[in-house]
Amino acid sequence: MDRPFDINSVQGLTDREALERIRREGLNELPSAKRRSIFPIAFGVVREPMFILLISVGAIYLLLGDREEAVLLLGFVFIIMGITLYQERKTERALEALRDLSSPRASVIRGGVQKKIPGREVARGDFIVITEGDRVPADSRLAYSINLSVDESLLTGESAPVRKAVSPGALPVRRPGGENLPFVFSGTLVVQGFAVAEVLSTGPDTEIGKIGGSLEEIKPSQTPLQRETGRLVRTFALAGAVLSAAVAVAYGLTRGGWLAGLLAGLTLAMSILPEEFPVILTVFLAVGAWRISKANVLTRRVAAVEAIGASTVLCVDKTGTITLNRMTVREVYSKGVYFSPGPDGAGLPEDFHETVEFAILASHINPFDPMEKALRELGSLSLTRTEHLHEDWTLVQEYPLTESLLTVSRVWRSPDSHNFVIASKGAPEAVFDLCHLDGPEIRKLSGVIDSMAAEGLRVIGVARADYRDGSLPAGQHEFTFEFLGLIGLADPVRPGVKEAIKECRDAGIRVVMITGDYPATAGKIGSEIGLSTPRPGSVVTGPELDAMDDTRLKSRIKSIDIFARVVPEQKLRIVNALRSSGEIVTMTGDGVNDAPALKAAGIGVAMGGRGTDVAREASSMVLLDDDFSSIVKAVRTGRRIFDNIKKAMAYTLAVHIPIAGMSLIPVILNLPLVLLPVHIVFLELIIDPACSIVFESEPEEAGLMGRPPRDVGEPLFNRLTVFFSVFQGLVSLIVVFVIYITALQRGFGGPEARALSFTTLILANLGLIFTNRSWTRNIIENLRSRSVALWGVALGAISFLLLTLHVPILREVFRFGALHPADFLFPAVAAGVAVFWFEVFKIVYRKKFF
């Protein structure tokens, strides 16, 4: 039997005391994989194929005696390493921020106030509050518990939960395992009950720390996009290797310079290799997860970043997600009479006192549940200075809510009596069952419930019993209960939910509300938020769901927006029916029993404020503020991220075509080479930051949430994307080649023709960046949205281009000839032509194609 306990008497550590202990003893975290420092990242960079190609080219330059080119090339190598390190560190910092956010939460009492903190900030001496579904954050000794059972299989290997109980004396710390011990251990799972415990040890000093377990980290997992990109890179790499070998052999046979031929082959390999693709995905997904966290949605699995924007159905709880989860008692019914308490609770008639009294007795003394808080608040306002509040009574036992009986009963004993008083509250039909009401009485009360529910109220039943025998029975049904009344509680809708649901509808996303409330309550809330118009059959209940076979459910689920009186186990069936209909499901949940549905959904979203650790572990995302509007913001951000990935990939594919073409065509036509490795490196200095920084920071497209969800099975490079990317690249190649041939035909030497064509290529490259910022807005419209990264890249590229054309030593290294100011007109016009056609196309046909 659990001993009496007053949670208000617990002060715990102050924040300052806890911080001081953490400084001395360390954070409450286990040894985990070290965060990557600059040196491992740099080592990863030097193993990249592009880096190896650059070193190989530098070695060939040295063999050819071109020391200046070799030195400059190695200088470029370090610049590219710097850019890559910046990209990697940006990704790493985003992941570190997510690791910090994903630290398990713990409920502690600090300075007499209960608060949620990251589990890693729990200190020895803290008092923690644990309940069903929580993972214990640190090894602790129980100070108070009610029906506490803990799964310790993580430490003992035993699958059966063990009961915990407060010890009357100070027992020495025991190892995990065994019944009725007063100790709970870090990492174990509370499967039933409630407890307050004092932390004895943290971090490496816990039992799990001694075993050497390590915390789960957020890691950039392989997503479908990454797998698709990996295949593309391998295809390009294989094609590049074959073509490069062919170019090297052809050059050696036709021109006699084998080292120069090898140089030409390596130049082609560098121009073809799309090494930016993996960088784009890594940076966009990691930084995208960080951006989504700014909308109060934590991404636990990076794959969810690409998936959430494709959601077609959002399945959400009503309580706490659609509503504020801040309840007030709106109506009380007892003995055929209704009463609506005022804001101050004054004037509650005597006939209703017993109903409110026993509803409070069936609640926790210091409640955390909003419904129980509302009952306590009404009691403090209306029953103070009456005999209906019992601060001196002793709690003897609690019969918790179960799947088969949705009521909670608490057994009390008064100081001046040896008899037991039992208070019960819960689902009205379960209370009717406990009270053994007959059919006519149930029908009468059901009408009362329907009228309350039609007002959007959550309805609970209240009952009482007396017991005189010495030992308490095993179950609630063995008491003789008397029905007392019904209480209706209001939970206001969150601000902004109606607008967010409209936004979902405009975006082609269905919202399905799943609740344990009555159908009338759910229908009223659904109508209030614009989810549906109440009509016969528009709300399906849990029993009706059980009566349907899978085929019937699959055919009906397309038209059902509200499920009421649903238990958590039925959520999995709803999710599976939606998925079998081809929907991409985002599902919210908070309880232990929600975990299977969260795992089965395309994107499981756990509640961060009121959710259990088990639900969070089964989810892909965690809703930090439990607000439905935040999910919609995450969908919007996910769509924007995917759009920007697509733009960056399209630009990268397009820009490689003129580079590869101008590396290959002169060899085939036996013309002077245009591009050398040093030119490829210069181009990479533009391409790398453009594809990973400029496009990542691009704002969302107009009408982003006004179009239907994308097909999740659609490849990143669909036919339309490939066509426009390749066509842009071919047009750029044509104008660059025309400038090159025209220059040769007009008597320009090879260096001058190279300078003109390379200038055209740089300007065309910048044009591709500007035009691919949006496939719906033209360049003029794009310029209105400021982008510091874009202008940094553009000004940097033009400035360095001018240096290579006018500084003699750089001009010599780049093998350029001197150009006159008038000569720049031709590259500028040609680059403009290269993108002008696409700008015209966007204006004329964007509504049809984009």
CSV table of N, CA and C in Angstrom, one decimal, residues 240-313:
chain,number,residue,atom,x,y,z
A,240,GLY,N,31.5,9.5,-66.9
A,240,GLY,CA,32.7,10.4,-66.9
A,240,GLY,C,34.0,9.7,-67.0
A,241,ALA,N,34.1,8.5,-66.3
A,241,ALA,CA,35.3,7.7,-66.4
A,241,ALA,C,35.6,7.2,-67.8
A,242,VAL,N,34.5,6.7,-68.4
A,242,VAL,CA,34.6,6.1,-69.8
A,242,VAL,C,35.0,7.2,-70.8
A,243,LEU,N,34.3,8.3,-70.7
A,243,LEU,CA,34.6,9.4,-71.7
A,243,LEU,C,36.0,10.0,-71.4
A,244,SER,N,36.3,10.1,-70.2
A,244,SER,CA,37.6,10.7,-69.9
A,244,SER,C,38.8,9.8,-70.4
A,245,ALA,N,38.6,8.5,-70.2
A,245,ALA,CA,39.6,7.6,-70.8
A,245,ALA,C,39.7,7.7,-72.3
A,246,ALA,N,38.5,7.8,-72.9
A,246,ALA,CA,38.5,7.9,-74.4
A,246,ALA,C,39.1,9.2,-74.8
A,247,VAL,N,38.9,10.3,-74.1
A,247,VAL,CA,39.5,11.6,-74.5
A,247,VAL,C,41.0,11.6,-74.4
A,248,ALA,N,41.4,11.0,-73.2
A,248,ALA,CA,42.9,10.9,-73.0
A,248,ALA,C,43.6,10.1,-74.1
A,249,VAL,N,43.0,9.0,-74.5
A,249,VAL,CA,43.6,8.2,-75.5
A,249,VAL,C,43.5,8.9,-76.9
A,250,ALA,N,42.3,9.5,-77.2
A,250,ALA,CA,42.2,10.2,-78.5
A,250,ALA,C,43.2,11.3,-78.6
A,251,TYR,N,43.3,12.1,-77.5
A,251,TYR,CA,44.2,13.2,-77.5
A,251,TYR,C,45.7,12.7,-77.7
A,252,GLY,N,46.0,11.7,-77.0
A,252,GLY,CA,47.4,11.2,-77.1
A,252,GLY,C,47.7,10.7,-78.5
A,253,LEU,N,46.7,10.0,-79.2
A,253,LEU,CA,46.9,9.4,-80.5
A,253,LEU,C,47.0,10.5,-81.6
A,254,THR,N,46.1,11.5,-81.4
A,254,THR,CA,46.0,12.5,-82.5
A,254,THR,C,46.9,13.7,-82.3
A,255,ARG,N,47.3,14.0,-81.1
A,255,ARG,CA,48.2,15.2,-80.9
A,255,ARG,C,49.5,14.8,-80.3
A,256,GLY,N,49.7,13.5,-79.8
A,256,GLY,CA,51.0,13.1,-79.4
A,256,GLY,C,51.4,13.4,-78.0
A,257,GLY,N,50.6,14.2,-77.3
A,257,GLY,CA,51.0,14.5,-75.9
A,257,GLY,C,50.2,13.7,-74.9
A,258,TRP,N,50.8,12.7,-74.4
A,258,TRP,CA,50.1,11.8,-73.5
A,258,TRP,C,49.7,12.4,-72.1
A,259,LEU,N,50.7,13.2,-71.6
A,259,LEU,CA,50.4,13.9,-70.3
A,259,LEU,C,49.4,14.9,-70.5
A,260,ALA,N,49.4,15.7,-71.6
A,260,ALA,CA,48.4,16.7,-71.9
A,260,ALA,C,47.1,16.0,-72.2
A,261,GLY,N,47.1,14.8,-72.8
A,261,GLY,CA,45.9,14.0,-73.0
A,261,GLY,C,45.3,13.6,-71.7
A,262,LEU,N,46.2,13.1,-70.8
A,262,LEU,CA,45.7,12.8,-69.5
A,262,LEU,C,45.1,14.0,-68.8
A,263,LEU,N,45.7,15.1,-68.9
A,263,LEU,CA,45.1,16.4,-68.3
A,263,LEU,C,43.8,16.7,-68.9
A,264,ALA,N,43.6,16.5,-70.2
A,264,ALA,CA,42.3,16.8,-70.9
A,264,ALA,C,41.3,15.8,-70.4
A,265,GLY,N,41.7,14.5,-70.2
A,265,GLY,CA,40.7,13.5,-69.7
A,265,GLY,C,40.3,13.8,-68.3
A,266,LEU,N,41.3,14.3,-67.4
A,266,LEU,CA,40.9,14.6,-66.0
A,266,LEU,C,40.0,15.9,-66.0
A,267,THR,N,40.3,16.8,-66.9
A,267,THR,CA,39.4,18.0,-67.0
A,267,THR,C,38.0,17.6,-67.3
A,268,LEU,N,37.8,16.7,-68.2
A,268,LEU,CA,36.5,16.2,-68.6
A,268,LEU,C,35.8,15.5,-67.4
A,269,ALA,N,36.6,14.7,-66.7
A,269,ALA,CA,36.1,14.0,-65.5
A,269,ALA,C,35.6,15.0,-64.5
A,270,MET,N,36.4,16.0,-64.2
A,270,MET,CA,36.0,17.1,-63.3
A,270,MET,C,34.8,17.8,-63.7
A,271,SER,N,34.6,18.0,-65.0
A,271,SER,CA,33.4,18.7,-65.5
A,271,SER,C,32.2,17.9,-65.4
A,272,ILE,N,32.3,16.6,-65.5
A,272,ILE,CA,31.1,15.7,-65.6
A,272,ILE,C,30.7,15.3,-64.2
A,273,LEU,N,31.6,15.2,-63.3
A,273,LEU,CA,31.3,14.6,-61.9
A,273,LEU,C,30.4,15.6,-61.2
A,274,PRO,N,29.1,15.2,-60.9
A,274,PRO,CA,28.2,16.1,-60.2
A,274,PRO,C,28.3,15.9,-58.7
A,275,GLU,N,29.5,16.2,-58.1
A,275,GLU,CA,29.8,15.9,-56.7
A,275,GLU,C,28.9,16.9,-55.8
A,276,GLU,N,28.2,17.8,-56.4
A,276,GLU,CA,27.4,18.7,-55.6
A,276,GLU,C,26.1,18.0,-55.2
A,277,PHE,N,25.6,17.0,-55.9
A,277,PHE,CA,24.4,16.4,-55.6
A,277,PHE,C,24.3,15.9,-54.1
A,278,PRO,N,25.2,15.1,-53.6
A,278,PRO,CA,25.1,14.6,-52.2
A,278,PRO,C,25.2,15.8,-51.3
A,279,VAL,N,26.1,16.8,-51.6
A,279,VAL,CA,26.2,18.0,-50.7
A,279,VAL,C,24.9,18.7,-50.6
A,280,ILE,N,24.2,18.9,-51.7
A,280,ILE,CA,22.9,19.5,-51.7
A,280,ILE,C,21.9,18.8,-50.7
A,281,LEU,N,21.8,17.5,-50.9
A,281,LEU,CA,20.8,16.8,-50.0
A,281,LEU,C,21.2,16.8,-48.6
A,282,THR,N,22.5,16.6,-48.3
A,282,THR,CA,23.0,16.6,-46.9
A,282,THR,C,22.7,17.9,-46.2
A,283,VAL,N,23.1,19.0,-46.9
A,283,VAL,CA,22.9,20.4,-46.3
A,283,VAL,C,21.4,20.7,-46.2
A,284,PHE,N,20.7,20.5,-47.3
A,284,PHE,CA,19.3,20.9,-47.3
A,284,PHE,C,18.4,20.2,-46.3
A,285,LEU,N,18.7,18.9,-46.2
A,285,LEU,CA,17.9,18.1,-45.2
A,285,LEU,C,18.2,18.4,-43.8
A,286,ALA,N,19.5,18.5,-43.5
A,286,ALA,CA,19.9,18.8,-42.1
A,286,ALA,C,19.5,20.2,-41.7
A,287,VAL,N,19.8,21.2,-42.6
A,287,VAL,CA,19.4,22.6,-42.3
A,287,VAL,C,17.9,22.7,-42.3
A,288,GLY,N,17.3,22.0,-43.2
A,288,GLY,CA,15.8,22.0,-43.3
A,288,GLY,C,15.2,21.5,-42.0
A,289,ALA,N,15.8,20.4,-41.4
A,289,ALA,CA,15.3,20.0,-40.1
A,289,ALA,C,15.4,21.0,-39.0
A,290,TRP,N,16.5,21.8,-39.1
A,290,TRP,CA,16.7,22.9,-38.2
A,290,TRP,C,15.7,24.0,-38.4
A,291,ARG,N,15.4,24.3,-39.7
A,291,ARG,CA,14.4,25.3,-40.0
A,291,ARG,C,13.0,24.9,-39.5
A,292,ILE,N,12.7,23.6,-39.7
A,292,ILE,CA,11.4,23.1,-39.2
A,292,ILE,C,11.3,23.2,-37.7
A,293,SER,N,12.4,23.0,-37.0
A,293,SER,CA,12.4,23.2,-35.5
A,293,SER,C,12.0,24.6,-35.1
A,294,LYS,N,12.3,25.6,-36.0
A,294,LYS,CA,11.9,26.9,-35.6
A,294,LYS,C,10.4,27.1,-35.7
A,295,ALA,N,9.7,26.2,-36.3
A,295,ALA,CA,8.2,26.1,-36.3
A,295,ALA,C,7.7,25.3,-35.2
A,296,ASN,N,8.6,25.0,-34.2
A,296,ASN,CA,8.2,24.2,-33.0
A,296,ASN,C,7.9,22.7,-33.3
A,297,VAL,N,8.6,22.2,-34.4
A,297,VAL,CA,8.5,20.8,-34.7
A,297,VAL,C,9.9,20.2,-34.8
A,298,LEU,N,10.2,19.3,-33.9
A,298,LEU,CA,11.5,18.7,-33.9
A,298,LEU,C,11.5,17.5,-34.8
A,299,THR,N,12.5,17.4,-35.7
A,299,THR,CA,12.7,16.3,-36.6
A,299,THR,C,13.6,15.3,-36.0
A,300,ARG,N,13.1,14.1,-35.7
A,300,ARG,CA,13.9,13.0,-35.1
A,300,ARG,C,14.5,12.2,-36.2
A,301,ARG,N,13.9,12.1,-37.3
A,301,ARG,CA,14.4,11.4,-38.5
A,301,ARG,C,14.4,12.3,-39.7
A,302,VAL,N,15.6,12.5,-40.2
A,302,VAL,CA,15.8,13.5,-41.3
A,302,VAL,C,14.9,13.2,-42.5
A,303,ALA,N,14.7,11.9,-42.7
A,303,ALA,CA,13.9,11.5,-43.9
A,303,ALA,C,12.5,12.2,-43.8
A,304,ALA,N,12.0,12.5,-42.6
A,304,ALA,CA,10.7,13.1,-42.5
A,304,ALA,C,10.7,14.5,-43.1
A,305,VAL,N,11.8,15.2,-43.3
A,305,VAL,CA,11.9,16.5,-43.9
A,305,VAL,C,11.4,16.5,-45.3
A,306,GLU,N,11.8,15.5,-46.1
A,306,GLU,CA,11.4,15.4,-47.5
A,306,GLU,C,9.9,14.8,-47.6
A,307,ALA,N,9.5,14.0,-46.5
A,307,ALA,CA,8.2,13.4,-46.6
A,307,ALA,C,7.0,14.2,-46.2
A,308,ILE,N,7.2,15.1,-45.2
A,308,ILE,CA,6.1,15.8,-44.6
A,308,ILE,C,5.4,16.7,-45.6
A,309,GLY,N,6.2,17.3,-46.6
A,309,GLY,CA,5.6,18.2,-47.6
A,309,GLY,C,4.8,17.4,-48.6
A,310,ALA,N,4.9,16.1,-48.6
A,310,ALA,CA,4.0,15.3,-49.5
A,310,ALA,C,2.8,14.7,-48.8
A,311,SER,N,2.6,15.1,-47.6
A,311,SER,CA,1.4,14.6,-46.8
A,311,SER,C,0.1,14.9,-47.5
A,312,THR,N,-0.8,13.9,-47.6
A,312,THR,CA,-2.1,14.1,-48.1
A,312,THR,C,-3.2,14.1,-47.1
A,313,VAL,N,-2.9,13.5,-45.9
A,313,VAL,CA,-3.9,13.4,-44.8
A,313,VAL,C,-3.1,13.7,-43.5
